[in-house]
Coordinates of C-alpha atoms in Angstrom, one line a residue:
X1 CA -191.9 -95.5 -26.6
X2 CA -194.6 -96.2 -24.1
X3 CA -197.3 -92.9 -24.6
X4 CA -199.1 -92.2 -20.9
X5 CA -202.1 -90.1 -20.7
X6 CA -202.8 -87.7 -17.4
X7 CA -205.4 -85.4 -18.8
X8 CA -205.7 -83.9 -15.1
X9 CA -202.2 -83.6 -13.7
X10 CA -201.5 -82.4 -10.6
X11 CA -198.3 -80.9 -8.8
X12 CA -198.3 -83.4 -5.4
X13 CA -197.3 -82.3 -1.9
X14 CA -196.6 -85.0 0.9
X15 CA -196.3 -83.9 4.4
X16 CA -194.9 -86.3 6.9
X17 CA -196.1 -85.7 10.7
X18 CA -195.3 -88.0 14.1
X19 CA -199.2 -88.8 14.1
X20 CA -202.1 -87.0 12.8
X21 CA -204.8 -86.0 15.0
X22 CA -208.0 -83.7 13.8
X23 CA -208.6 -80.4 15.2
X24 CA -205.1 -80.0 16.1
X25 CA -201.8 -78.0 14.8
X26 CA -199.1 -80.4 13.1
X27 CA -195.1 -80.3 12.6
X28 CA -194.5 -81.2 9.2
X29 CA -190.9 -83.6 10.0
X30 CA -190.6 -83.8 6.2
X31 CA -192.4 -82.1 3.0
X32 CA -191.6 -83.4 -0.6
X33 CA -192.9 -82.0 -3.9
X34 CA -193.1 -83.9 -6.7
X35 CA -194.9 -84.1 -10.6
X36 CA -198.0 -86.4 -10.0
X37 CA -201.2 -87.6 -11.5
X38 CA -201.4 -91.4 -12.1
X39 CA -199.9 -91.0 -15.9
X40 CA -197.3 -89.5 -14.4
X41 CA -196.8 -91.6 -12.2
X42 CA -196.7 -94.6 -14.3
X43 CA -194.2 -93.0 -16.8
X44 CA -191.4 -92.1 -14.2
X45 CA -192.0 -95.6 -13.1
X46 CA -191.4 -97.1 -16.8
X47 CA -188.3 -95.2 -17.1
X48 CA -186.6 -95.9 -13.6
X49 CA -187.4 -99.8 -15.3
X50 CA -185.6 -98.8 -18.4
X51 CA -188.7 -97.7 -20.8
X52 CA -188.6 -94.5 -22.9
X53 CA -191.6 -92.8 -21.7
X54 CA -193.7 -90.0 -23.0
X55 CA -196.1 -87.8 -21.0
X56 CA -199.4 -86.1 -22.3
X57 CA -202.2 -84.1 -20.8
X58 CA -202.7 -80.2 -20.0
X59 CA -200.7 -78.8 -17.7
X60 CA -201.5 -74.8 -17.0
X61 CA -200.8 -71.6 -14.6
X62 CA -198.1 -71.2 -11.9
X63 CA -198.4 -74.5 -10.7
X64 CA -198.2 -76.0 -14.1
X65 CA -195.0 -74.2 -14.6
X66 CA -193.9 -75.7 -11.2
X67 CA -194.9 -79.5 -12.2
X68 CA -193.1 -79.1 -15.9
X69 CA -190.3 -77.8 -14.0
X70 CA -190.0 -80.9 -11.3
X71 CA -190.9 -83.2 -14.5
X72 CA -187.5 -82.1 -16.2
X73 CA -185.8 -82.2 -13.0
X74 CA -186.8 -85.1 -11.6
X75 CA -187.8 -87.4 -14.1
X76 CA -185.0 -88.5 -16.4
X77 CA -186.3 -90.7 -19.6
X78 CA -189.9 -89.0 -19.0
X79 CA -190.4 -86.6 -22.4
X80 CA -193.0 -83.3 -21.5
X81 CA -195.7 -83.7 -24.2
X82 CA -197.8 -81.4 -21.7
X83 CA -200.4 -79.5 -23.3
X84 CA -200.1 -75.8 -22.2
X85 CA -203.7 -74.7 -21.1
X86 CA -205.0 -71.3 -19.7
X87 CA -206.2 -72.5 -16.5
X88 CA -204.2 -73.9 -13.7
X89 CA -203.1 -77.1 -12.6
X90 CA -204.5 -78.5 -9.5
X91 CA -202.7 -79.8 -6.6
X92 CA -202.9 -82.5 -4.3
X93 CA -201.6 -83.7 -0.5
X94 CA -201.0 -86.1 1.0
X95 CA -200.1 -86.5 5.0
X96 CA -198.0 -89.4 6.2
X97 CA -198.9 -90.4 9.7
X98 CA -195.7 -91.9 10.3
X99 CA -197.4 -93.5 13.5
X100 CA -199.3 -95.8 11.7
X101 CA -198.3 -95.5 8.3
X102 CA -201.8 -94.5 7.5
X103 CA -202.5 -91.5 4.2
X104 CA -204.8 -89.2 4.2
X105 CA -205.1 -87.4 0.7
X106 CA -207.0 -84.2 -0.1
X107 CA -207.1 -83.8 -4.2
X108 CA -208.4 -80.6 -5.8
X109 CA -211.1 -80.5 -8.7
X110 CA -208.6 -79.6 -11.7
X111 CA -209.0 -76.8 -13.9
X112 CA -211.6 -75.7 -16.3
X113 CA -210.7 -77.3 -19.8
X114 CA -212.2 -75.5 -23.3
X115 CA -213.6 -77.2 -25.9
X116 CA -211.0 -76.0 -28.2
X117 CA -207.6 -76.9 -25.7
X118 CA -209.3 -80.3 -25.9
X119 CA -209.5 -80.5 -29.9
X120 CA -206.0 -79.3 -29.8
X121 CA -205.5 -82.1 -27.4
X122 CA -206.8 -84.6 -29.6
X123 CA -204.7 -83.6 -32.6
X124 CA -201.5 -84.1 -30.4
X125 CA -202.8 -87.9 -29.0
X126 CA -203.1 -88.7 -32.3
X127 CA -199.8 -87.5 -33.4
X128 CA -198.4 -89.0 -30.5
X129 CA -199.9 -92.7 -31.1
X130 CA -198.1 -92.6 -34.4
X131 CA -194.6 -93.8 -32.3
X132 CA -196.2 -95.4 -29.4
X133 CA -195.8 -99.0 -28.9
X134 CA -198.8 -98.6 -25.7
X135 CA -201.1 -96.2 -24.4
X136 CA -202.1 -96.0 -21.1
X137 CA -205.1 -93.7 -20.1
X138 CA -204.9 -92.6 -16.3
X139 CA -207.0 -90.6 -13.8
X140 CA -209.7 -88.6 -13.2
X141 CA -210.9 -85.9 -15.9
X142 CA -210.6 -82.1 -15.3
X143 CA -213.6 -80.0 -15.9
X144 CA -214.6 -79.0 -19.3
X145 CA -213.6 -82.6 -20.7
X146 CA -216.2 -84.8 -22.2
X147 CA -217.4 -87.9 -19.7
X148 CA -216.6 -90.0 -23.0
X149 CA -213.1 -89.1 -23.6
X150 CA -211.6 -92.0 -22.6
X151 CA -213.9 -93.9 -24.8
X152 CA -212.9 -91.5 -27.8
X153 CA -209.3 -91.7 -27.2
X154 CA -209.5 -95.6 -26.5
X155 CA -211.1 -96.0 -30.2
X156 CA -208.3 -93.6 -31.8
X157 CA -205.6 -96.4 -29.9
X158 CA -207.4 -99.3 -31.7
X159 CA -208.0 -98.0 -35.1
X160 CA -204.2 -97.6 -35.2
X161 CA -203.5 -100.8 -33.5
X162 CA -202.1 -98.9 -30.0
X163 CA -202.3 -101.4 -27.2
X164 CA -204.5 -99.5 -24.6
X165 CA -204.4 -99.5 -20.9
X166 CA -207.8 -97.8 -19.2
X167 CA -207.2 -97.0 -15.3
X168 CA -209.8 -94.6 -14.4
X169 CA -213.5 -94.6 -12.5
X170 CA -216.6 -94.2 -12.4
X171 CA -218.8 -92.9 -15.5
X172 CA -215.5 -92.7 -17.5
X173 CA -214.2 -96.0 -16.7
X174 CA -217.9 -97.1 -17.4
X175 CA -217.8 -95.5 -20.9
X176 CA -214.6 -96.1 -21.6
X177 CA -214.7 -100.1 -20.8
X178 CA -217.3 -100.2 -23.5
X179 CA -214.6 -98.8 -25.9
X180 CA -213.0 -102.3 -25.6
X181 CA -209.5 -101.5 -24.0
X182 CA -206.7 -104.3 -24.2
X183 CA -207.0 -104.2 -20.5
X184 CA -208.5 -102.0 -17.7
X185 CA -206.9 -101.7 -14.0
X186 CA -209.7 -100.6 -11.4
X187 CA -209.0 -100.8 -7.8
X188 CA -211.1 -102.8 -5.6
X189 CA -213.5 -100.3 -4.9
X190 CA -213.7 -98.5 -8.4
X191 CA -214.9 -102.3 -9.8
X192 CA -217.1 -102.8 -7.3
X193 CA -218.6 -99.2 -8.3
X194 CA -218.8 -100.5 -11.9
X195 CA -220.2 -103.8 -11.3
X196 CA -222.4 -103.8 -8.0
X197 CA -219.7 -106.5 -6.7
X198 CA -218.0 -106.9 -4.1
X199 CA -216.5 -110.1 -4.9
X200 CA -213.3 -108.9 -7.0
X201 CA -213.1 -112.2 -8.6
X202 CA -216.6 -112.1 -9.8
X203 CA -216.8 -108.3 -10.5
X204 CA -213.4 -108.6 -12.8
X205 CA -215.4 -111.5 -14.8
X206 CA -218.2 -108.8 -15.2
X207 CA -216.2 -106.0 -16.4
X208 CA -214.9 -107.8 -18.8
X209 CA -217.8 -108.6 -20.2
X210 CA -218.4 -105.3 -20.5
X211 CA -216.0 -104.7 -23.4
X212 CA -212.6 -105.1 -21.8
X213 CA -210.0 -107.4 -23.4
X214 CA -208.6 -108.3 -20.1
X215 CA -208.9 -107.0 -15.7
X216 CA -206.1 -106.6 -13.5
X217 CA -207.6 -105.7 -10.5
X218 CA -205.9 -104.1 -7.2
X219 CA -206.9 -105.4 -4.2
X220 CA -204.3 -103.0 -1.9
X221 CA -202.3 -105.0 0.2
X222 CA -203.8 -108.5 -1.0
X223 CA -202.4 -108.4 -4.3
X224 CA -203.9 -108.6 -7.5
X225 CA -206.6 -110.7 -9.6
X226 CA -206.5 -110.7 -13.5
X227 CA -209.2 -112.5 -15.9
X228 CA -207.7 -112.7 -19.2
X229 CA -208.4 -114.5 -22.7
X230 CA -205.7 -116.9 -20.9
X231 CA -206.9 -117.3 -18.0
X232 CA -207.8 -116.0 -14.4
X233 CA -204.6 -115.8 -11.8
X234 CA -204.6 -114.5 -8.1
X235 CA -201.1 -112.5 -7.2
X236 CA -200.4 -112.2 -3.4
X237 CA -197.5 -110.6 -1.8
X238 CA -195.1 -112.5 0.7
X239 CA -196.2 -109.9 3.7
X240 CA -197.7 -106.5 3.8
X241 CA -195.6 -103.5 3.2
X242 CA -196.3 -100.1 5.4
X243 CA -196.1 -96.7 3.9
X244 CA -197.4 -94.3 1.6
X245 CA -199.7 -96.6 -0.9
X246 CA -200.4 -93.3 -3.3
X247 CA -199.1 -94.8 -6.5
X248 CA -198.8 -98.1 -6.1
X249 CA -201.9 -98.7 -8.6
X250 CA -200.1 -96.8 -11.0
X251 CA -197.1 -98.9 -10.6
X252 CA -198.6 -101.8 -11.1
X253 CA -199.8 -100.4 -14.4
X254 CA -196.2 -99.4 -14.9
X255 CA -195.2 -102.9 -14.5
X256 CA -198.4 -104.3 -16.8
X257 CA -197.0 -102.4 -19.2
X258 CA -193.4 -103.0 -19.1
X259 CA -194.0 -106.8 -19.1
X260 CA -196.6 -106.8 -22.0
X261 CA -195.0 -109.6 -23.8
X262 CA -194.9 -112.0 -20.9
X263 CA -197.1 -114.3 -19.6
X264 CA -199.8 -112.9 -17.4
X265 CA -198.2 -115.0 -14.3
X266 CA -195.1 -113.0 -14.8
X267 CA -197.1 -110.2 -15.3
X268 CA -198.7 -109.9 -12.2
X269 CA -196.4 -110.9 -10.4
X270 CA -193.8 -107.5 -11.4
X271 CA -197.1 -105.8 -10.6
X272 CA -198.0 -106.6 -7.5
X273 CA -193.7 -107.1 -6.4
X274 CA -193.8 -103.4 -8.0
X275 CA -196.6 -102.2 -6.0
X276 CA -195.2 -103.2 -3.1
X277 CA -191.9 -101.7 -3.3
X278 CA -194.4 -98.4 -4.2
X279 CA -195.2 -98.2 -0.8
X280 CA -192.1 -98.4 0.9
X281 CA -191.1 -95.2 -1.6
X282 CA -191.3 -91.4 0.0
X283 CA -193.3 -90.3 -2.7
X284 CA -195.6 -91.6 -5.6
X285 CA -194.2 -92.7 -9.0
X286 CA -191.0 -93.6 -7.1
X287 CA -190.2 -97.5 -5.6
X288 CA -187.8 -99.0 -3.8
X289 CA -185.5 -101.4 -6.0
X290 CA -184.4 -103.3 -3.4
X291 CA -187.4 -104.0 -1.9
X292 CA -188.4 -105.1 -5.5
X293 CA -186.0 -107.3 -6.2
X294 CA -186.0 -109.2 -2.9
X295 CA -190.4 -109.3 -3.6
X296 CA -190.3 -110.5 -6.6
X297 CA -189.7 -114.1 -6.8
X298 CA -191.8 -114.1 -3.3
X299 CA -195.2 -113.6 -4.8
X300 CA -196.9 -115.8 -5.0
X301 CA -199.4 -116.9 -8.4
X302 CA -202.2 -118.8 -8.6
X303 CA -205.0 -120.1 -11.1
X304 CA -208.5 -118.4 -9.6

């Protein structure tokens, strides 16, 4: 099974209007509620692909009970390792200007986390890592949650010899990087943050000098760039897809993950094919197969 980790989940809410326009009343044509947080995300993407998928984190209140709930519901081949907590989930939203196909998201701080729901945490990651044949380590962390937990729980995936996948920001991603992960995922922006480049080709090489094995880098609707012990590729889609990009990063680690044993070419090419057919979806952590299948063999991979 492939283990992901959300340690601040959220219950997501996406509200579809003609056109949004500030200081103004909005009909909502459509509303859907769905389980989100990146590792989330990424697991109900591994197990549309086929992948037994198993989901860890905290998870508390009415809204926490609401998210476990659409989890079982909606998320066949997804297993609820949850960690019940006694504050509440947060929740996020996101409104579709169907207009222009332009998001605009509004996420919540998370809830407060103890320090001893997050040694109970750790006992369960570890326990968890025992059947895991990957690990991937997603999102922002909730309040109460040491700024070095992804470093901690990157080392606790090596010393058992857990492939690790980092996708995360700022001071975590910068602590966590030093943890040497098999391979970190920023977005454009979040390695630009890390490295003081703008350049994603040149900011990639820097992060992983930083400690990461490998980069796979999102660069929204121009693809992907990866520098690797095998190389360094460019991935660009055939044409620019419009929707709702919220979870297309996480597909794309979703699709990292499922192709593992692959060559990186192949690789990123499911991811950024993946990504893609992420954004043509209603709702994150959800893609449109079609769409994917007619992509894939489209993108278009070269050396960098």
């Amino acid at each position: 099974m492939i283990l992901t980790v959300t340690l601040n989940a959220a219950l997501d809410l996406t509200y579809r209007v003609p056109r949004l326009l500030p200081h103004t009343e909005h009909r909502v044509d459509r509303s859907a509620e769905r389980p989100g947080g990146k590792g989330l995300n990424v697991a109900r993407v591994l197990a549309a692909l086929g992948h037994d998928a198993v989901v860890t984190g905290f998870a508390g209140g009415p809204t926490g009970e609401t998210l476990r709930r659409l989890l079982a519901e909606t998320a066949p081949g997804v297993t609820d390792a949850l960690a019940s907590i006694s504050g509440t989930t947060r929740r996020t939203v996101a409104v579709v200007d169907e207009s222009t196909g332009d998001t605009t998201q509004l996420n919540e701080a998370g809830p407060e986390v103890t320090q001893e729901e997050w040694v109970a945490f750790e006992d369960r990651y570890v326990r968890l890592l025992a059947g895991a044949e990957a690990v991937a380590l997603c999102g922002s962390l909730p309040p109460g949650v040491p700024v070095g937990a992804y470093a901690h729980l990157v080392r606790q995936a090596r010393a058992r010899q857990v492939p690790v996948v980092l996708d995360t920001s700022g001071e975590p991603l910068r602590r966590g990087i030093a943890a040497r992960p098999d391979l970190v995922k920023p977005n454009a922006a979040e390695l630009a943050a890390l490295t003081g480049s703008t350049a994603p080709l040149e900011a990639a090489r820097d992060a992983r000098r930083r400690g990461a094995h490998a980069v796979a880098a999102s660069l929204g609707s121009e693809g992907m760039v990866a520098v690797t012990p095998d190389g360094t590729w460019r991935a660009t889609p055939p044409r620019p897809v419009r929707g709702n990009p919220t979870g297309a990063g996480d597909a794309a680690v979703a699709a990292l993950l499922a192709a593992w044993h692959l060559p990186w070419p192949d690789r990123l090419a499911r991811a950024v094919a993946l990504s893609a057919a992420t954004v043509n979806a209603p709702v994150a952590g959800e893609f449109d197969a079609a769409l994917y299948e007619e992509l894939l063999p489209k993108v278009r991979v070269t050396v960098a």
